[in-house]
mmCIF file of C-alpha atoms in Angstrom:
data_model
loop_
_atom_site.group_PDB
_atom_site.id
_atom_site.type_symbol
_atom_site.label_atom_id
_atom_site.label_comp_id
_atom_site.label_asym_id
_atom_site.label_seq_id
_atom_site.Cartn_x
_atom_site.Cartn_y
_atom_site.Cartn_z
ATOM 1 C CA MET B 1 110.929 159.764 59.089
ATOM 2 C CA TYR B 2 111.097 156.404 57.374
ATOM 3 C CA SER B 3 108.827 153.864 59.041
ATOM 4 C CA LYS B 4 107.577 150.455 58.072
ATOM 5 C CA LYS B 5 105.870 147.826 60.194
ATOM 6 C CA SER B 6 104.204 144.511 59.532
ATOM 7 C CA ALA B 7 101.204 143.577 61.645
ATOM 8 C CA ARG B 8 101.500 139.899 60.811
ATOM 9 C CA PRO B 9 105.066 138.632 60.590
ATOM 10 C CA ILE B 10 104.552 135.045 59.604
ATOM 11 C CA VAL B 11 103.544 132.037 57.580
ATOM 12 C CA ASN B 12 102.360 130.959 54.179
ATOM 13 C CA ARG B 13 101.521 133.817 51.765
ATOM 14 C CA ARG B 14 102.968 136.309 54.211
ATOM 15 C CA THR B 15 106.668 136.964 54.523
ATOM 16 C CA LEU B 16 108.021 134.922 57.391
ATOM 17 C CA LEU B 17 109.639 137.150 59.972
ATOM 18 C CA SER B 18 108.686 140.455 58.356
ATOM 19 C CA THR B 19 110.795 143.319 59.570
ATOM 20 C CA ALA B 20 109.984 146.263 61.754
ATOM 21 C CA LEU B 21 111.857 149.168 60.178
ATOM 22 C CA TRP B 22 112.189 152.346 62.127
ATOM 23 C CA CYS B 23 114.536 155.194 61.244
ATOM 24 C CA ALA B 24 115.102 157.059 64.464
ATOM 25 C CA GLY B 25 117.807 157.733 66.997
ATOM 26 C CA VAL B 26 119.291 154.761 68.836
ATOM 27 C CA GLY B 27 119.293 154.986 72.599
ATOM 28 C CA ALA B 28 122.450 154.555 74.607
ATOM 29 C CA LEU B 29 123.547 150.925 74.690
ATOM 30 C CA ARG B 30 126.523 149.176 76.200
ATOM 31 C CA TRP B 31 128.341 147.428 73.383
ATOM 32 C CA SER B 32 131.710 145.937 72.620
ATOM 33 C CA ARG B 33 133.157 144.414 69.479
ATOM 34 C CA GLN B 34 132.837 140.699 70.134
ATOM 35 C CA SER B 35 134.461 137.791 68.434
ATOM 36 C CA VAL B 36 132.867 134.384 68.438
ATOM 37 C CA ALA B 37 135.407 133.230 70.972
ATOM 38 C CA ASP B 38 134.446 136.056 73.308
ATOM 39 C CA ASP B 39 130.740 135.295 73.117
ATOM 40 C CA THR B 40 129.508 132.602 75.479
ATOM 41 C CA VAL B 41 126.371 131.999 73.431
ATOM 42 C CA VAL B 42 127.456 132.087 69.800
ATOM 43 C CA SER B 43 130.373 129.802 69.075
ATOM 44 C CA GLY B 44 132.187 128.939 65.897
ATOM 45 C CA SER B 45 133.321 125.588 67.221
ATOM 46 C CA PRO B 46 131.302 122.858 65.517
ATOM 47 C CA GLY B 47 129.602 120.456 67.845
ATOM 48 C CA THR B 48 129.728 122.613 70.967
ATOM 49 C CA GLU B 49 126.746 123.548 73.113
ATOM 50 C CA GLU B 50 127.607 127.244 72.886
ATOM 51 C CA GLU B 51 126.253 128.170 69.467
ATOM 52 C CA PRO B 52 123.236 130.445 68.883
ATOM 53 C CA SER B 53 121.128 127.777 70.369
ATOM 54 C CA GLY B 54 121.939 126.155 73.660
ATOM 55 C CA SER B 55 119.320 123.817 74.984
ATOM 56 C CA SER B 56 115.908 125.252 75.655
ATOM 57 C CA ASP B 57 113.074 124.480 77.983
ATOM 58 C CA GLY B 58 114.496 121.653 80.075
ATOM 59 C CA THR B 59 111.125 120.583 81.470
ATOM 60 C CA ALA B 60 110.515 117.777 79.007
ATOM 61 C CA ASP B 61 111.889 114.261 79.409
ATOM 62 C CA ALA B 62 112.571 112.905 75.934
ATOM 63 C CA SER B 63 112.354 109.226 76.958
ATOM 64 C CA ARG B 64 108.675 108.912 75.967
ATOM 65 C CA ILE B 65 109.199 110.281 72.446
ATOM 66 C CA THR B 66 111.213 108.619 69.693
ATOM 67 C CA TYR B 67 113.332 110.863 67.471
ATOM 68 C CA ASP B 68 113.710 109.216 64.097
ATOM 69 C CA SER B 69 115.611 109.588 60.810
ATOM 70 C CA PRO B 70 117.460 112.880 61.442
ATOM 71 C CA GLN B 71 118.303 115.089 58.485
ATOM 72 C CA THR B 72 120.878 117.886 58.427
ATOM 73 C CA ASN B 73 120.645 121.062 56.367
ATOM 74 C CA THR B 74 122.913 124.094 56.279
ATOM 75 C CA TRP B 75 121.290 127.494 56.813
ATOM 76 C CA ARG B 76 122.606 131.048 56.534
ATOM 77 C CA ILE B 77 120.923 133.492 58.899
ATOM 78 C CA GLY B 78 121.663 137.173 59.378
ATOM 79 C CA MET B 79 121.377 140.621 57.785
ATOM 80 C CA VAL B 80 122.880 142.457 54.819
ATOM 81 C CA LEU B 81 122.681 146.255 54.581
ATOM 82 C CA ASP B 82 123.451 147.876 51.206
ATOM 83 C CA PRO B 83 121.773 151.286 51.549
ATOM 84 C CA PRO B 84 121.318 153.839 48.746
ATOM 85 C CA VAL B 85 121.722 156.543 51.394
ATOM 86 C CA THR B 86 124.183 156.907 54.244
ATOM 87 C CA CYS B 87 122.833 155.392 57.464
ATOM 88 C CA THR B 88 124.005 156.220 60.965
ATOM 89 C CA ASP B 89 123.185 154.796 64.385
ATOM 90 C CA VAL B 90 122.113 151.505 62.848
ATOM 91 C CA PHE B 91 120.594 149.027 65.277
ATOM 92 C CA ALA B 92 119.224 145.652 64.204
ATOM 93 C CA THR B 93 118.175 142.353 65.721
ATOM 94 C CA PHE B 94 117.294 138.970 64.285
ATOM 95 C CA PRO B 95 116.356 135.682 65.975
ATOM 96 C CA VAL B 96 118.429 132.528 65.590
ATOM 97 C CA PRO B 97 117.357 128.882 65.952
ATOM 98 C CA THR B 98 118.134 127.044 69.178
ATOM 99 C CA ASN B 99 118.600 123.456 70.302
ATOM 100 C CA TRP B 100 115.546 121.369 71.131
ATOM 101 C CA PRO B 101 115.222 117.643 71.822
ATOM 102 C CA GLU B 102 114.317 117.128 68.160
ATOM 103 C CA GLN B 103 116.881 119.620 66.840
ATOM 104 C CA LYS B 104 120.592 120.336 67.120
ATOM 105 C CA VAL B 105 122.130 123.592 65.885
ATOM 106 C CA THR B 106 125.854 123.956 65.184
ATOM 107 C CA VAL B 107 127.487 127.185 64.005
ATOM 108 C CA VAL B 108 130.101 126.390 61.368
ATOM 109 C CA SER B 109 131.098 129.916 60.304
ATOM 110 C CA GLN B 110 130.282 133.581 60.700
ATOM 111 C CA THR B 111 130.637 136.794 58.705
ATOM 112 C CA ILE B 112 131.028 139.989 60.749
ATOM 113 C CA ASP B 113 131.726 143.080 58.651
ATOM 114 C CA PRO B 114 134.221 145.637 60.044
ATOM 115 C CA LEU B 115 131.396 148.203 59.975
ATOM 116 C CA VAL B 116 129.718 146.222 62.765
ATOM 117 C CA ALA B 117 130.993 148.007 65.855
ATOM 118 C CA GLY B 118 129.465 145.590 68.331
ATOM 119 C CA TRP B 119 127.136 142.640 68.598
ATOM 120 C CA GLU B 120 125.744 140.389 71.275
ATOM 121 C CA VAL B 121 123.276 137.566 71.780
ATOM 122 C CA ARG B 122 120.222 138.169 73.945
ATOM 123 C CA GLU B 123 118.163 135.360 75.435
ATOM 124 C CA LEU B 124 114.427 135.933 75.735
ATOM 125 C CA ALA B 125 111.700 133.755 77.220
ATOM 126 C CA SER B 126 111.366 130.069 76.314
ATOM 127 C CA GLY B 127 114.968 129.843 75.162
ATOM 128 C CA VAL B 128 114.530 132.183 72.182
ATOM 129 C CA LYS B 129 117.735 133.979 71.222
ATOM 130 C CA GLN B 130 118.403 137.131 69.210
ATOM 131 C CA VAL B 131 121.543 138.531 67.688
ATOM 132 C CA ALA B 132 121.649 142.312 68.192
ATOM 133 C CA CYS B 133 124.165 144.499 66.373
ATOM 134 C CA ARG B 134 125.169 148.156 66.073
ATOM 135 C CA MET B 135 126.788 149.992 63.162
ATOM 136 C CA PRO B 136 127.696 153.666 63.813
ATOM 137 C CA ARG B 137 127.863 154.575 60.106
ATOM 138 C CA VAL B 138 127.212 152.738 56.837
ATOM 139 C CA PRO B 139 127.997 154.940 53.793
ATOM 140 C CA ALA B 140 125.704 154.879 50.778
ATOM 141 C CA GLY B 141 126.578 152.060 48.396
ATOM 142 C CA THR B 142 128.538 150.177 51.043
ATOM 143 C CA ARG B 143 127.662 146.572 51.791
ATOM 144 C CA ALA B 144 127.708 145.486 55.436
ATOM 145 C CA GLU B 145 126.889 141.960 56.575
ATOM 146 C CA ILE B 146 126.492 140.060 59.818
ATOM 147 C CA SER B 147 125.523 136.437 59.329
ATOM 148 C CA PHE B 148 126.001 132.935 60.683
ATOM 149 C CA THR B 149 126.143 129.665 58.797
ATOM 150 C CA MET B 150 124.577 126.848 60.799
ATOM 151 C CA GLN B 151 124.121 123.138 60.409
ATOM 152 C CA ILE B 152 120.666 122.237 61.709
ATOM 153 C CA GLU B 153 119.861 118.595 62.366
ATOM 154 C CA ARG B 154 116.131 117.928 62.676
ATOM 155 C CA SER B 155 114.461 114.610 63.522
ATOM 156 C CA ARG B 156 110.951 113.286 62.997
ATOM 157 C CA MET B 157 109.002 112.818 66.229
ATOM 158 C CA LEU B 158 107.130 109.527 66.601
ATOM 159 C CA ALA B 159 104.018 109.131 68.747
ATOM 160 C CA PRO B 160 104.439 107.366 72.112
ATOM 161 C CA GLU B 161 103.511 103.692 72.266
ATOM 162 C CA ARG B 162 101.834 104.098 75.648
ATOM 163 C CA THR B 163 99.521 107.006 76.477
ATOM 164 C CA ASP B 164 97.068 105.764 79.116
ATOM 165 C CA ASP B 165 99.315 106.841 82.010
ATOM 166 C CA LEU B 166 99.848 110.397 80.752
ATOM 167 C CA VAL B 167 98.086 113.020 82.863
ATOM 168 C CA ILE B 168 97.543 116.761 83.055
ATOM 169 C CA PRO B 169 100.040 118.184 85.607
ATOM 170 C CA LEU B 170 98.378 118.946 88.938
ATOM 171 C CA ARG B 171 101.058 121.342 90.201
ATOM 172 C CA PRO B 172 102.745 123.003 87.220
ATOM 173 C CA ASP B 173 105.973 124.773 88.099
ATOM 174 C CA ARG B 174 106.793 128.391 87.337
ATOM 175 C CA GLU B 175 108.185 127.611 83.897
ATOM 176 C CA LEU B 176 105.065 125.715 82.875
ATOM 177 C CA ARG B 177 102.775 128.453 84.151
ATOM 178 C CA ALA B 178 104.100 130.607 81.304
ATOM 179 C CA TYR B 179 102.061 128.393 78.988
ATOM 180 C CA PHE B 180 98.687 129.253 80.508
ATOM 181 C CA GLY B 181 96.381 132.236 80.096
ATOM 182 C CA ASN B 182 96.166 134.710 77.250
ATOM 183 C CA SER B 183 98.782 135.491 74.618
ATOM 184 C CA PRO B 184 98.606 137.804 71.605
ATOM 185 C CA ASN B 185 95.708 136.461 69.470
ATOM 186 C CA ILE B 186 95.230 133.551 71.887
ATOM 187 C CA ASP B 187 92.287 134.892 73.880
ATOM 188 C CA ALA B 188 91.827 131.891 76.149
ATOM 189 C CA THR B 189 89.518 133.795 78.518
ATOM 190 C CA ASN B 190 87.105 134.895 75.778
ATOM 191 C CA SER B 191 83.502 133.827 76.380
ATOM 192 C CA ILE B 192 83.357 131.938 73.068
ATOM 193 C CA ILE B 193 86.458 129.948 74.014
ATOM 194 C CA ARG B 194 85.142 129.333 77.528
ATOM 195 C CA ALA B 195 81.827 128.028 76.163
ATOM 196 C CA ALA B 196 83.638 125.639 73.826
ATOM 197 C CA SER B 197 85.811 124.488 76.725
ATOM 198 C CA ARG B 198 82.748 123.661 78.813
ATOM 199 C CA GLU B 199 81.342 121.684 75.887
ATOM 200 C CA LEU B 200 84.572 119.713 75.613
ATOM 201 C CA ALA B 201 84.821 119.147 79.368
ATOM 202 C CA ALA B 202 81.366 117.531 79.328
ATOM 203 C CA MET B 203 82.556 114.855 76.897
ATOM 204 C CA GLU B 204 83.573 111.486 78.292
ATOM 205 C CA ALA B 205 87.242 110.580 77.954
ATOM 206 C CA GLU B 206 89.096 107.455 79.036
ATOM 207 C CA ASN B 207 92.220 109.390 79.983
ATOM 208 C CA ASP B 208 93.886 112.784 79.655
ATOM 209 C CA TRP B 209 95.552 111.883 76.363
ATOM 210 C CA GLN B 210 92.142 111.234 74.860
ATOM 211 C CA ARG B 211 90.827 114.464 76.360
ATOM 212 C CA VAL B 212 93.518 116.476 74.584
ATOM 213 C CA GLU B 213 92.837 114.519 71.401
ATOM 214 C CA GLN B 214 89.181 115.553 71.670
ATOM 215 C CA ILE B 215 90.326 119.186 71.675
ATOM 216 C CA TYR B 216 92.463 118.480 68.631
ATOM 217 C CA ASP B 217 89.603 116.888 66.701
ATOM 218 C CA TYR B 218 87.230 119.672 67.775
ATOM 219 C CA VAL B 219 89.494 122.347 66.286
ATOM 220 C CA ARG B 220 89.879 120.472 63.010
ATOM 221 C CA GLU B 221 86.128 119.903 62.816
ATOM 222 C CA LYS B 222 85.020 123.432 63.694
ATOM 223 C CA VAL B 223 87.553 125.486 61.689
ATOM 224 C CA GLU B 224 87.957 125.192 57.932
ATOM 225 C CA TYR B 225 91.402 126.025 56.581
ATOM 226 C CA VAL B 226 91.074 129.388 54.819
ATOM 227 C CA GLU B 227 93.897 131.912 54.504
ATOM 228 C CA GLY B 228 93.210 135.474 55.536
ATOM 229 C CA ASP B 229 94.189 138.263 57.894
ATOM 230 C CA LEU B 230 95.389 137.316 61.358
ATOM 231 C CA LYS B 231 92.566 137.137 63.916
ATOM 232 C CA ASN B 232 92.002 135.974 67.459
ATOM 233 C CA ALA B 233 91.328 132.331 68.239
ATOM 234 C CA SER B 234 87.777 133.176 69.333
ATOM 235 C CA VAL B 235 87.030 134.883 66.007
ATOM 236 C CA ALA B 236 88.316 131.871 64.076
ATOM 237 C CA LEU B 237 86.026 129.618 66.108
ATOM 238 C CA ARG B 238 83.070 131.968 65.663
ATOM 239 C CA ASP B 239 83.629 132.304 61.905
ATOM 240 C CA GLY B 240 84.619 128.680 61.399
ATOM 241 C CA LYS B 241 87.564 129.761 59.255
ATOM 242 C CA GLY B 242 91.283 130.212 59.771
ATOM 243 C CA ASP B 243 94.706 129.052 58.699
ATOM 244 C CA CYS B 244 97.488 127.258 60.567
ATOM 245 C CA GLU B 245 97.986 130.228 62.906
ATOM 246 C CA GLU B 246 94.350 130.495 63.932
ATOM 247 C CA MET B 247 93.907 126.727 64.235
ATOM 248 C CA THR B 248 97.059 126.456 66.330
ATOM 249 C CA SER B 249 95.998 129.423 68.477
ATOM 250 C CA LEU B 250 92.572 127.877 69.046
ATOM 251 C CA PHE B 251 94.040 124.526 70.074
ATOM 252 C CA VAL B 252 96.384 126.291 72.500
ATOM 253 C CA ALA B 253 93.544 128.400 73.948
ATOM 254 C CA LEU B 254 91.305 125.365 74.511
ATOM 255 C CA CYS B 255 94.145 123.345 76.035
ATOM 256 C CA ARG B 256 94.955 126.128 78.476
ATOM 257 C CA ASN B 257 91.322 126.229 79.566
ATOM 258 C CA ALA B 258 91.601 122.496 80.244
ATOM 259 C CA LYS B 259 94.679 123.168 82.441
ATOM 260 C CA VAL B 260 96.977 121.622 79.832
ATOM 261 C CA PRO B 261 100.200 123.633 79.261
ATOM 262 C CA SER B 262 100.476 124.362 75.548
ATOM 263 C CA ARG B 263 102.422 126.567 73.160
ATOM 264 C CA MET B 264 102.993 127.422 69.519
ATOM 265 C CA VAL B 265 105.940 126.082 67.516
ATOM 266 C CA TRP B 266 107.188 128.207 64.621
ATOM 267 C CA ILE B 267 108.949 126.779 61.561
ATOM 268 C CA PRO B 268 109.592 128.382 58.142
ATOM 269 C CA GLY B 269 106.224 128.989 56.502
ATOM 270 C CA HIS B 270 104.158 127.182 59.115
ATOM 271 C CA CYS B 271 103.315 126.699 62.784
ATOM 272 C CA TYR B 272 101.847 123.940 64.941
ATOM 273 C CA PRO B 273 101.101 123.405 68.651
ATOM 274 C CA GLU B 274 102.659 121.359 71.433
ATOM 275 C CA PHE B 275 100.967 120.204 74.647
ATOM 276 C CA TYR B 276 102.461 118.990 77.905
ATOM 277 C CA LEU B 277 101.537 115.920 79.946
ATOM 278 C CA GLU B 278 103.250 113.962 82.716
ATOM 279 C CA ASP B 279 103.755 110.230 83.037
ATOM 280 C CA GLY B 280 103.120 108.110 86.121
ATOM 281 C CA GLU B 281 106.556 108.958 87.528
ATOM 282 C CA GLY B 282 106.011 112.697 87.221
ATOM 283 C CA ASN B 283 108.255 113.168 84.188
ATOM 284 C CA GLY B 284 107.004 115.845 81.812
ATOM 285 C CA HIS B 285 106.785 115.486 78.044
ATOM 286 C CA TRP B 286 105.972 117.958 75.270
ATOM 287 C CA PHE B 287 103.987 116.371 72.433
ATOM 288 C CA PRO B 288 103.430 117.986 69.003
ATOM 289 C CA CYS B 289 100.374 117.838 66.785
ATOM 290 C CA GLN B 290 99.451 119.208 63.369
ATOM 291 C CA ALA B 291 96.483 121.549 63.764
ATOM 292 C CA ALA B 292 96.275 122.345 60.046
ATOM 293 C CA GLY B 293 97.176 119.801 57.407
ATOM 294 C CA THR B 294 97.659 116.045 57.570
ATOM 295 C CA ARG B 295 96.334 114.545 60.780
ATOM 296 C CA GLN B 296 99.246 114.064 63.161
ATOM 297 C CA PHE B 297 98.487 113.885 66.872
ATOM 298 C CA GLY B 298 101.347 113.297 69.299
ATOM 299 C CA GLN B 299 103.819 113.076 66.444
ATOM 300 C CA MET B 300 105.435 115.314 63.847
ATOM 301 C CA ASP B 301 106.757 114.230 60.468
ATOM 302 C CA GLU B 302 108.638 117.459 59.787
ATOM 303 C CA TYR B 303 112.174 118.433 58.810
ATOM 304 C CA ARG B 304 111.897 122.208 58.616
ATOM 305 C CA PRO B 305 113.887 123.739 61.497
ATOM 306 C CA VAL B 306 112.227 124.968 64.658
ATOM 307 C CA LEU B 307 112.657 128.746 64.734
ATOM 308 C CA GLN B 308 110.960 129.425 68.067
ATOM 309 C CA LYS B 309 108.654 127.838 70.605
ATOM 310 C CA GLY B 310 106.201 130.005 72.512
ATOM 311 C CA ASP B 311 103.644 132.715 71.829
ATOM 312 C CA ARG B 312 104.159 135.438 74.444
ATOM 313 C CA PHE B 313 107.529 137.159 74.314
ATOM 314 C CA LYS B 314 108.778 140.380 75.873
ATOM 315 C CA VAL B 315 111.128 142.076 73.418
ATOM 316 C CA PRO B 316 113.092 145.182 74.513
ATOM 317 C CA GLU B 317 112.104 147.049 71.329
ATOM 318 C CA LYS B 318 108.378 146.466 71.862
ATOM 319 C CA ARG B 319 106.130 147.954 74.542
ATOM 320 C CA THR B 320 103.746 145.006 74.644
ATOM 321 C CA PRO B 321 104.305 141.230 74.381
ATOM 322 C CA VAL B 322 104.516 139.709 70.908
ATOM 323 C CA ARG B 323 103.486 136.264 69.720
ATOM 324 C CA TYR B 324 106.606 135.896 67.578
ATOM 325 C CA VAL B 325 110.078 137.428 67.799
ATOM 326 C CA ALA B 326 110.596 139.091 64.409
ATOM 327 C CA GLU B 327 113.558 140.959 62.982
ATOM 328 C CA PHE B 328 113.970 144.620 63.886
ATOM 329 C CA PHE B 329 115.853 147.514 62.261
ATOM 330 C CA LYS B 330 116.208 151.230 62.876
ATOM 331 C CA CYS B 331 118.624 153.967 61.868
ATOM 332 C CA GLU B 332 119.125 157.613 61.018
ATOM 333 C CA ARG B 333 119.376 158.197 57.257
ATOM 334 C CA LYS B 334 121.019 160.990 55.291
ATOM 335 C CA GLY B 335 118.435 161.263 52.531
ATOM 336 C CA LYS B 336 114.927 160.214 51.560
ATOM 337 C CA SER B 337 115.571 156.732 50.127
ATOM 338 C CA ASN B 338 114.759 153.637 52.146
ATOM 339 C CA PRO B 339 117.722 151.822 53.749
ATOM 340 C CA ASN B 340 116.314 148.467 52.553
ATOM 341 C CA PRO B 341 118.034 146.031 54.932
ATOM 342 C CA GLU B 342 117.854 142.415 53.799
ATOM 343 C CA PHE B 343 117.328 139.827 56.506
ATOM 344 C CA ILE B 344 118.545 136.405 55.478
ATOM 345 C CA ARG B 345 117.214 132.959 56.246
ATOM 346 C CA GLN B 346 118.134 130.605 53.456
ATOM 347 C CA VAL B 347 119.205 127.022 52.900
ATOM 348 C CA VAL B 348 122.799 126.747 51.693
ATOM 349 C CA PRO B 349 123.195 124.131 48.923
#
């Protein structure tokens, strides 16, 4: 049996969105050959709200944040299968970007090979979407492709002018409660994290914005940026070393201990955290910050597209929650060679 997994599917020297490759039988699924017009999530009509995005979250009021100097890039996202051996019962998934207040995604074209017998779009937690496809048989030496060309407009996020009225939500709703507690590699209840949280809580702060900023500065002071194997937030704090993933995870863990909803944001080759506060009228706002790199608190000078937001996802192909929704592939093969699917995420000139 051909099998290949990646324990760490993201950022920097690692391959972003590494693939889980399993050659095995595909369970019974209900599928139909869909066209873009038939699919209520993926749309080929430029400018609609129905593309592989659709707005996500909905809890944040964008009025407190300024979105500045938008830039648009064209991306091609999908999968190409050109196997050296015949593959049957092919099943694959790949995530697609979605709309966010700082980002708009428009599908401009699609390529669906006739060998693709059926495909659909699945929506997971936090607005994350996957394309899932099935191919009954792909002969050796045959090229099969399913891909979407998207225009992604991304804006810089400027820090709010007023912050003294922003407060930690007293009664977070069900959606916000998803951004508390533990997530994979975010061990918010670990004793090391709890001890650091008590230390931070003892510090004086003029307001809740400053309290979150103290957490931000604490992470950047205590953890030196060093690339290495993925580890829990508590281990990064104990060792004093970590990269953007560990520093982001630690910020999220400490925020959650302070009752501040927080989550990870994933972009190509990098990640950063967001935290949630409410204004005096009870409107909620998600604010970004740069845990690793140039100091940016409450703002984000970034044009790379948002791939996902969140850090605890339930994926049908996985038994336990994952911190990131990666690509997935499995099949039966008629030979010993690897199928070698190629998942695509590339800027189109």
